[in-house]
Structure formats: structure tokens, C-alpha cells
Coordinates of C-alpha atoms and ligand atoms in Angstrom, one line a residue:
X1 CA 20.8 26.7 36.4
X2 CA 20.6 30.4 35.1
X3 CA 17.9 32.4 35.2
X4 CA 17.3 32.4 31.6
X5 CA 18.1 28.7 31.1
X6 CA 15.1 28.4 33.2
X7 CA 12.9 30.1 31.1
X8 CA 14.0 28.5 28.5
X9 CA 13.0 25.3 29.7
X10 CA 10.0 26.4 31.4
X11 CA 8.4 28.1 28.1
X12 CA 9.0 25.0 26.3
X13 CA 7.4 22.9 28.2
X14 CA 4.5 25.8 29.2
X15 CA 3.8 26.3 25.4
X16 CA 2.9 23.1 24.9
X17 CA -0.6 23.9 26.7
X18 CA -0.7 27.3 26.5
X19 CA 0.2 30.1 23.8
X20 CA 3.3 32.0 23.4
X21 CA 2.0 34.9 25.4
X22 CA 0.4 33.5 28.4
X23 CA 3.0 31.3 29.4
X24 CA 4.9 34.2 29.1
X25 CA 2.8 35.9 31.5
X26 CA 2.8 32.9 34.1
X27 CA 6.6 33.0 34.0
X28 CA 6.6 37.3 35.2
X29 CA 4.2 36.4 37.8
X30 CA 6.1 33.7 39.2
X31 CA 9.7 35.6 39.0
X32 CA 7.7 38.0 40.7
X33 CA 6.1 36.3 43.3
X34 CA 9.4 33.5 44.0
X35 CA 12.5 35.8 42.9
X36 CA 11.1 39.2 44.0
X37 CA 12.1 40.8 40.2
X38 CA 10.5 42.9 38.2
X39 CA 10.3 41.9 34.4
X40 CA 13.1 44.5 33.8
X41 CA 14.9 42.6 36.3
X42 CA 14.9 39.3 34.7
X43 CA 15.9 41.1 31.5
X44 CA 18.7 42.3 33.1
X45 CA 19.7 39.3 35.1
X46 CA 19.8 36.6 32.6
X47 CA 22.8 34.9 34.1
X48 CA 21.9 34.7 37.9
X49 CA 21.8 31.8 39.1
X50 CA 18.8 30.1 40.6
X51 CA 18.8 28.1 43.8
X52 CA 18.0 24.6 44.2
X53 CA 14.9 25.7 46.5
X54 CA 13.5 28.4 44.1
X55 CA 13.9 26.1 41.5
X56 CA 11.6 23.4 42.8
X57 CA 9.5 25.9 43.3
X58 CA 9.1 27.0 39.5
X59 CA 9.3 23.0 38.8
X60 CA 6.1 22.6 41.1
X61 CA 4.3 25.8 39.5
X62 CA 4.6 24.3 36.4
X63 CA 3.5 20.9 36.7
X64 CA 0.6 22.5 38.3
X65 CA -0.2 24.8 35.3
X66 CA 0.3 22.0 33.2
X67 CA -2.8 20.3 34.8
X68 CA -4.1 23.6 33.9
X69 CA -5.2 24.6 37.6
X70 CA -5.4 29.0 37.4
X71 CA -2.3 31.0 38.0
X72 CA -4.0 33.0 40.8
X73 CA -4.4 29.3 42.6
X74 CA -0.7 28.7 42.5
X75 CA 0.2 32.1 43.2
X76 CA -2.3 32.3 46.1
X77 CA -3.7 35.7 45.4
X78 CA -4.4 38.1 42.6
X79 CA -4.9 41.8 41.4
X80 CA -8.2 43.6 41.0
X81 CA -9.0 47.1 40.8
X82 CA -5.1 48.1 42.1
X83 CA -6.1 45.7 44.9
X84 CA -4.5 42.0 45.8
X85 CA -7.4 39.7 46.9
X86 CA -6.5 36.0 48.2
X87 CA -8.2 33.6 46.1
X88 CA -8.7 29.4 46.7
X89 CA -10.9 26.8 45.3
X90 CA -13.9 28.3 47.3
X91 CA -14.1 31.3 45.7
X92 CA -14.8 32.8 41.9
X93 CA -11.1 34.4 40.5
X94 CA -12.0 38.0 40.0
X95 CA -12.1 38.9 36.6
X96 CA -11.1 41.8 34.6
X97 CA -14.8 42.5 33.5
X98 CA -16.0 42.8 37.0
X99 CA -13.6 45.7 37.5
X100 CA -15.4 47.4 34.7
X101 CA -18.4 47.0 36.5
X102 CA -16.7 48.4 39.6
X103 CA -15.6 51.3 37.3
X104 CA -19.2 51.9 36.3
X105 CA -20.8 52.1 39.6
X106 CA -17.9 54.2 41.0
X107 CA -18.7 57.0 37.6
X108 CA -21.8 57.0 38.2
X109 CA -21.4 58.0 41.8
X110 CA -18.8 60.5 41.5
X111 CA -21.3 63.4 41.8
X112 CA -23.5 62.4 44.7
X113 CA -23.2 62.1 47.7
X114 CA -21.0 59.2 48.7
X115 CA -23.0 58.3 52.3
X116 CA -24.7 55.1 50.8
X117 CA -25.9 51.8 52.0
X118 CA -24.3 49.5 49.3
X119 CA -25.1 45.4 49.4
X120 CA -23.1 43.2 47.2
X121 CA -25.1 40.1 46.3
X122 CA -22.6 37.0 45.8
X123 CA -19.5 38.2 47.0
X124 CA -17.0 35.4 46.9
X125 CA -13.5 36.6 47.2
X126 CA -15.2 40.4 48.0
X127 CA -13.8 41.8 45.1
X128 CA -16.6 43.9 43.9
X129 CA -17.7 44.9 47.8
X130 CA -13.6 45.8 48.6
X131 CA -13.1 47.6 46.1
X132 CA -16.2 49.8 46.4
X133 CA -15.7 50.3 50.1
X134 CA -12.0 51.4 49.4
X135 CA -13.0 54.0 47.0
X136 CA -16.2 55.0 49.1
X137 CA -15.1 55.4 52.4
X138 CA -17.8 56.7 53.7
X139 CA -19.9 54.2 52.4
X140 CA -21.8 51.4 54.2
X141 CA -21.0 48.1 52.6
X142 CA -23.0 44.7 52.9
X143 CA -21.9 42.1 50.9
X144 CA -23.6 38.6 51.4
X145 CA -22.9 34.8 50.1
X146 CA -23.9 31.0 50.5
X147 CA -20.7 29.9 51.3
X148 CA -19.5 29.8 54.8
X149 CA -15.5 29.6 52.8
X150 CA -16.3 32.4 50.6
X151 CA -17.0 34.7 53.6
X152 CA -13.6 33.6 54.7
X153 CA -11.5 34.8 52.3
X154 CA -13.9 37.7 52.1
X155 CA -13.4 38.7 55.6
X156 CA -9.8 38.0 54.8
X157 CA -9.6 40.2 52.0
X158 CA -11.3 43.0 53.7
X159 CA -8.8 43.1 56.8
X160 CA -5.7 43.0 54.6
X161 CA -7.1 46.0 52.5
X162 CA -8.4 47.6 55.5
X163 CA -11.8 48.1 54.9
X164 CA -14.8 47.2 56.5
X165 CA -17.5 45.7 54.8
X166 CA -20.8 43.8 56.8
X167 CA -21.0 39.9 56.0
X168 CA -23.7 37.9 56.3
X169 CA -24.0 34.4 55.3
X170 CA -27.3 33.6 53.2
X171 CA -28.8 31.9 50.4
X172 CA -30.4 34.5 48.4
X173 CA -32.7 32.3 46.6
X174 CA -34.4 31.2 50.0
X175 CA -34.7 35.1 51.2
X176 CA -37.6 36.4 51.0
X177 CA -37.0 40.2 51.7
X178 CA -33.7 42.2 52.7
X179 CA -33.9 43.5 56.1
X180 CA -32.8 47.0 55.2
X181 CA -33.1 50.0 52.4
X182 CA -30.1 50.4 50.0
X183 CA -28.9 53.0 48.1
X184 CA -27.7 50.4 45.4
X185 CA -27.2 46.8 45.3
X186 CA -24.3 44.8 43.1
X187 CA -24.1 40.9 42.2
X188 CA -22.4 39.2 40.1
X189 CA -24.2 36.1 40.5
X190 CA -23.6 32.5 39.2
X191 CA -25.1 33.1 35.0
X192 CA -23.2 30.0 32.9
X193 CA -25.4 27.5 31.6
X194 CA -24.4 23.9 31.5
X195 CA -24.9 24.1 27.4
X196 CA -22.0 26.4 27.5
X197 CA -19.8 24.5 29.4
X198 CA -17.9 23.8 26.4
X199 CA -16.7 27.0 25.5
X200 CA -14.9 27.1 28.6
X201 CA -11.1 26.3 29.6
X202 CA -10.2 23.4 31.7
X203 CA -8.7 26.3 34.2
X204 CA -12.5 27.5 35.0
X205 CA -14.1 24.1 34.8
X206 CA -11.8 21.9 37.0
X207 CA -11.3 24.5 39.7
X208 CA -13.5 27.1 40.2
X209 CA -16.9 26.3 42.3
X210 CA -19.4 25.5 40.5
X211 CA -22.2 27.3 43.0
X212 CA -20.5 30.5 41.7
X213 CA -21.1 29.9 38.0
X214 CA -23.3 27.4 36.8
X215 CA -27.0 28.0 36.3
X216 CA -29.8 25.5 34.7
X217 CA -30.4 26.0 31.1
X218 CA -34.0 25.8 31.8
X219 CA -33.9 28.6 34.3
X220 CA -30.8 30.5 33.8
X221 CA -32.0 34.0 34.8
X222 CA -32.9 32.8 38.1
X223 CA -30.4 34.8 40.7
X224 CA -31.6 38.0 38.0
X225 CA -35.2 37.6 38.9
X226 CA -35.0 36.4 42.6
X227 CA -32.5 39.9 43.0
X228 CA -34.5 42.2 41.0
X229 CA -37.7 41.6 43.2
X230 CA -35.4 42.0 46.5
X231 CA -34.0 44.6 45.1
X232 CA -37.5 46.4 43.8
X233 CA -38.9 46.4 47.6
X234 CA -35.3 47.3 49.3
X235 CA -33.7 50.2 47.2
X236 CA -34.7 53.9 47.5
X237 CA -36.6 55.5 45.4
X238 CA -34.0 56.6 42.4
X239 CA -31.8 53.3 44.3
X240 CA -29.7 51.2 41.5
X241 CA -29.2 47.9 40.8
X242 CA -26.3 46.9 39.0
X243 CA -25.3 43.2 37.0
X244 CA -22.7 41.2 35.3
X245 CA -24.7 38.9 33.4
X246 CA -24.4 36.5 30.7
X247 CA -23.2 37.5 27.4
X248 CA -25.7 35.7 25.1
X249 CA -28.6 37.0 27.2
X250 CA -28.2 40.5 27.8
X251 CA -31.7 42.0 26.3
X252 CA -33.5 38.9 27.8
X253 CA -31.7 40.3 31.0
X254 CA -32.8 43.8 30.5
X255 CA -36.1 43.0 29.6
X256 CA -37.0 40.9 32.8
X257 CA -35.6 44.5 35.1
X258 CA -37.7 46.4 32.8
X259 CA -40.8 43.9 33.8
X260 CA -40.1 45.3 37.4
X261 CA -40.0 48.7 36.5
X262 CA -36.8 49.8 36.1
X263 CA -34.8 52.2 33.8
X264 CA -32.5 50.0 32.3
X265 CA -28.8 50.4 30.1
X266 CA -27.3 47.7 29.0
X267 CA -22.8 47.5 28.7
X268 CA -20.8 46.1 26.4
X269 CA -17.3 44.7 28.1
X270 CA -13.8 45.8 27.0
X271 CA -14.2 42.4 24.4
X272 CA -17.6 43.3 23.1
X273 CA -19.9 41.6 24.7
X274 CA -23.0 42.6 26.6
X275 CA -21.7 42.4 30.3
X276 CA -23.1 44.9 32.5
X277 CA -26.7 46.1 33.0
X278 CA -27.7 48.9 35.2
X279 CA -31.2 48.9 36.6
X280 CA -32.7 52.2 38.2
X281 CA -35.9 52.2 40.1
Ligands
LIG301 N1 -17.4 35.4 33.8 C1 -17.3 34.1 34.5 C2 -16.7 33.1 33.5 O1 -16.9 33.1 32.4 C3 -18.6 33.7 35.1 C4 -19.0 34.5 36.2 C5 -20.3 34.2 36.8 O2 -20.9 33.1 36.5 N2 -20.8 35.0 37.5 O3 -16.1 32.2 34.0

């Protein structure tokens, strides 16, 4: 079979589920990732032919996608912030909004001086903690999480980008102070409630963890509140505090940081939506 027979046959059957454009997107990736060509390359290339191997390859990436499990499972790893992070069932797949939120923090630094104590609350994959520690180098990172797997592929991530960041397993809910000061502290901590569970794609639902996304719609602000008074007691004076939180309750967000006396701004994300707040004490 020929390179663009394949594609043929694999955006048929791909935009069944998904639309035009994505599937597209799924089938770069994987001539990426299982043929080692760019995009211009498989342009280029339409009559190469493809081996029996690499094709049962494509065939099992697609049946996969077809039971709609993420892209960045099949492939094993994904980008963020310029980076590639390993990503598995045990860990949140970094999202284009959190690298916003990286952005921010990073801005807002670029004038002081960059010897900070940083703790990421929630880490999973490490995104948000990697990335800072790559771009701060003479930074000292903390990132902490619940899950024994997440620290895993944390630690995992943070070898093969060669940085090094502190771990600590630890349920934050159960913590009653942080042992240390901080310059600033990060989370992106679990903020969907069960009501909106049915906005969201079978992708997220059937194969992320749950313990990194779901909260109780009676309590939802819970990991905000339980940080914010960690975070009160352990930052510095002038020390920042910096969310991704839930779209539909951004000034309910901003108001509980406010109730613990910090400056607040609230962020809108690249689609609109109220994202990212920053807290300063
Ligand atoms: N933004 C993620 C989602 O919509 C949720 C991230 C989180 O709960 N912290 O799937």
C-alpha cells in the first residue's frame, strides 16, 4: 500500500468520529512518530510504499482512536511549552492552556531576580514544574502530587529534559502547613464538576484520572481554598500564587483569594474563558 492510499483509507474511516481536521492532525503525528516524515514529506512522498510492519502499526493507532482513547496515549508522549513530556493513564495530558499559564508566570518574572523557591501543587506529568525549571535555571523547584504513578512519569519527565525538580508525594488536602517559604506557588488542581461531565469528550472521560479532574459539585473550590490558606502562611511577603481554574467559576475563584487577602487578576485563555488567576500576598 502507498503512502497516500493509506491516508485515504485511514481519513475515511477516522472522519467518521472525528472532524475533517483533527483526523487530519492524528494522521501527521503518527507519520511522524512511525515513518519519521515531516508533513512536507508525506506531501512529497505520496507513492512510497508502506511496510507491512508500519502498516499494522497505523491499523492499531486507529482502531485505538476510534475507541476514542487521546492521541498523546497512542503516541506515548506529547509537546508542551517546546518540551516532549511522557504521558499514560496516570497522569492529566498537558494542555495548551496550562502553557499560558506557564507563559504568565515566566512574564511576570522576567524582571526579578530569578533565585526563587517555586512549588507546583498537582503536578502530574510535571509539565507546569519542567517547564518553569528549564526556563528558570537557577530556580528551586518543588512540585508535589497524590499519586505515587504521577511522580513517576514526573521524575521521568524531568530526567529526559534535564532538569531537576524536588518531588514529594502528598495529599494536599490532608496537609496542614508546607514545611518551607516560597517565592511562588503553581497548581493546576482537579476543578470539573461532575454536572459538567457532559460537556466533555469521551477522550477525557474514559481515560484520563479522574483524581486529576473531577471535583464535588457541592464543594468544587476545595483544592482553591485548602491551597490559598497553605499558600497564605508559606509565601513571602509580595510571594504569588498562581491558578488554572474552572471556567464558569472564575470571580467565585477570585473572590475566595481575595477573602485571604490577596491582590487578585483574573485571565481569560486563548478561547475566551476565564482560566488563569493570579493571587499576590
Ligand atoms: N482543563 C482540563 C479539562 O477540561 C481540566 C483540568 C483540571 O481539572 N485541572 O479536561
Amino acid at each position: 500500500m502507498t503512502l497516500s492510499e493509506l491516508k485515504r483509507s485511514f481519513l475515511t474511516e477516522l472522519t467518521k468520529e472525528y472532524p475533517c481536521e483533527e483526523a487530519n492532525s492524528f494522521f501527521g503525528l503518527l507519520t511522524e512518530a512511525y515513518l519519521e516524515m515531516s508533513r512536507l514529506q508525506v506531501a512529497l512522498q505520496r507513492d512510497k510504499e508502506i511496510s507491512e510492519a508500519d502498516l499494522s502499526k497505523f491499523k492499531s493507532a486507529k482502531q485505538r482512536l476510534l475507541e476514542h482513547e487521546p492521541i498523546q496515549h497512542i503516541l506515548g508522549e506529547t509537546e508542551f511549552f517546546g518540551l516532549k513530556f511522557k504521558v499514560s493513564k496516570d497522569v492529566l495530558v498537558p494542555r495548551p492552556e496550562t502553557e499560558e499559564l506557564v507563559q504568565w508566570i515566566l512574564d511576570d518574572l522576567d524582571s526579578e531576580n530569578k533565585q526563587l523557591r517555586l512549588l507546583d501543587i498537582g503536578t502530574g506529568s510535571g509539565c507546569i514544574a519542567i517547564s518553569l525549571a528549564k526556563n528558570l535555571p537557577e530556580a528551586e523547584i518543588f512540585a508535589m502530587d497524590i499519586s505515587a504513578e504521577a511522580l513517576e512519569t514526573a521524575r521521568l519527565n524531568a530526567a529526559n529534559n534535564k532538569v531537576v525538580i524536588n518531588l514529594a508525594e502528598t495529599d494536599v488536602l490532608k496537609l496542614e502547613k508546607l514545611e518551607q517559604n516560597f517565592n511562588l506557588i503553581v497548581s493546576n488542581p482537579p476543578y470539573v464538576r461532575e454536572l459538567e461531565k457532559t460537556d466533555m469528550q469521551p477522550n477525557v472521560i474514559d481515560y484520563e484520572p479522574e483524581t486529576a479532574l473531577y471535583v464535588k459539585d457541592d464543594d468544587p473550590l476545595i483544592f482553591y481554598r485548602k491551597i490559598t490558606g497553605l499558600a497564605q502562611k508559606a509565601l513571602v511577603p509580595g510571594g504569588k500564587l498562581y491558578f488554572e481554574i474552572n471556567q464558569y467559576l472564575g470571580p467565585e475563584t477570585e473572590k475566595l483569594l481575595q477573602e485571604y487577602g490577596f491582590k487578585t487578576e483574573l485571565r481569560k485563555d486563548i478561547y475566551g474563558n476565564f482560566r488563569m488567576l493570579k493571587g499576590i500576598k
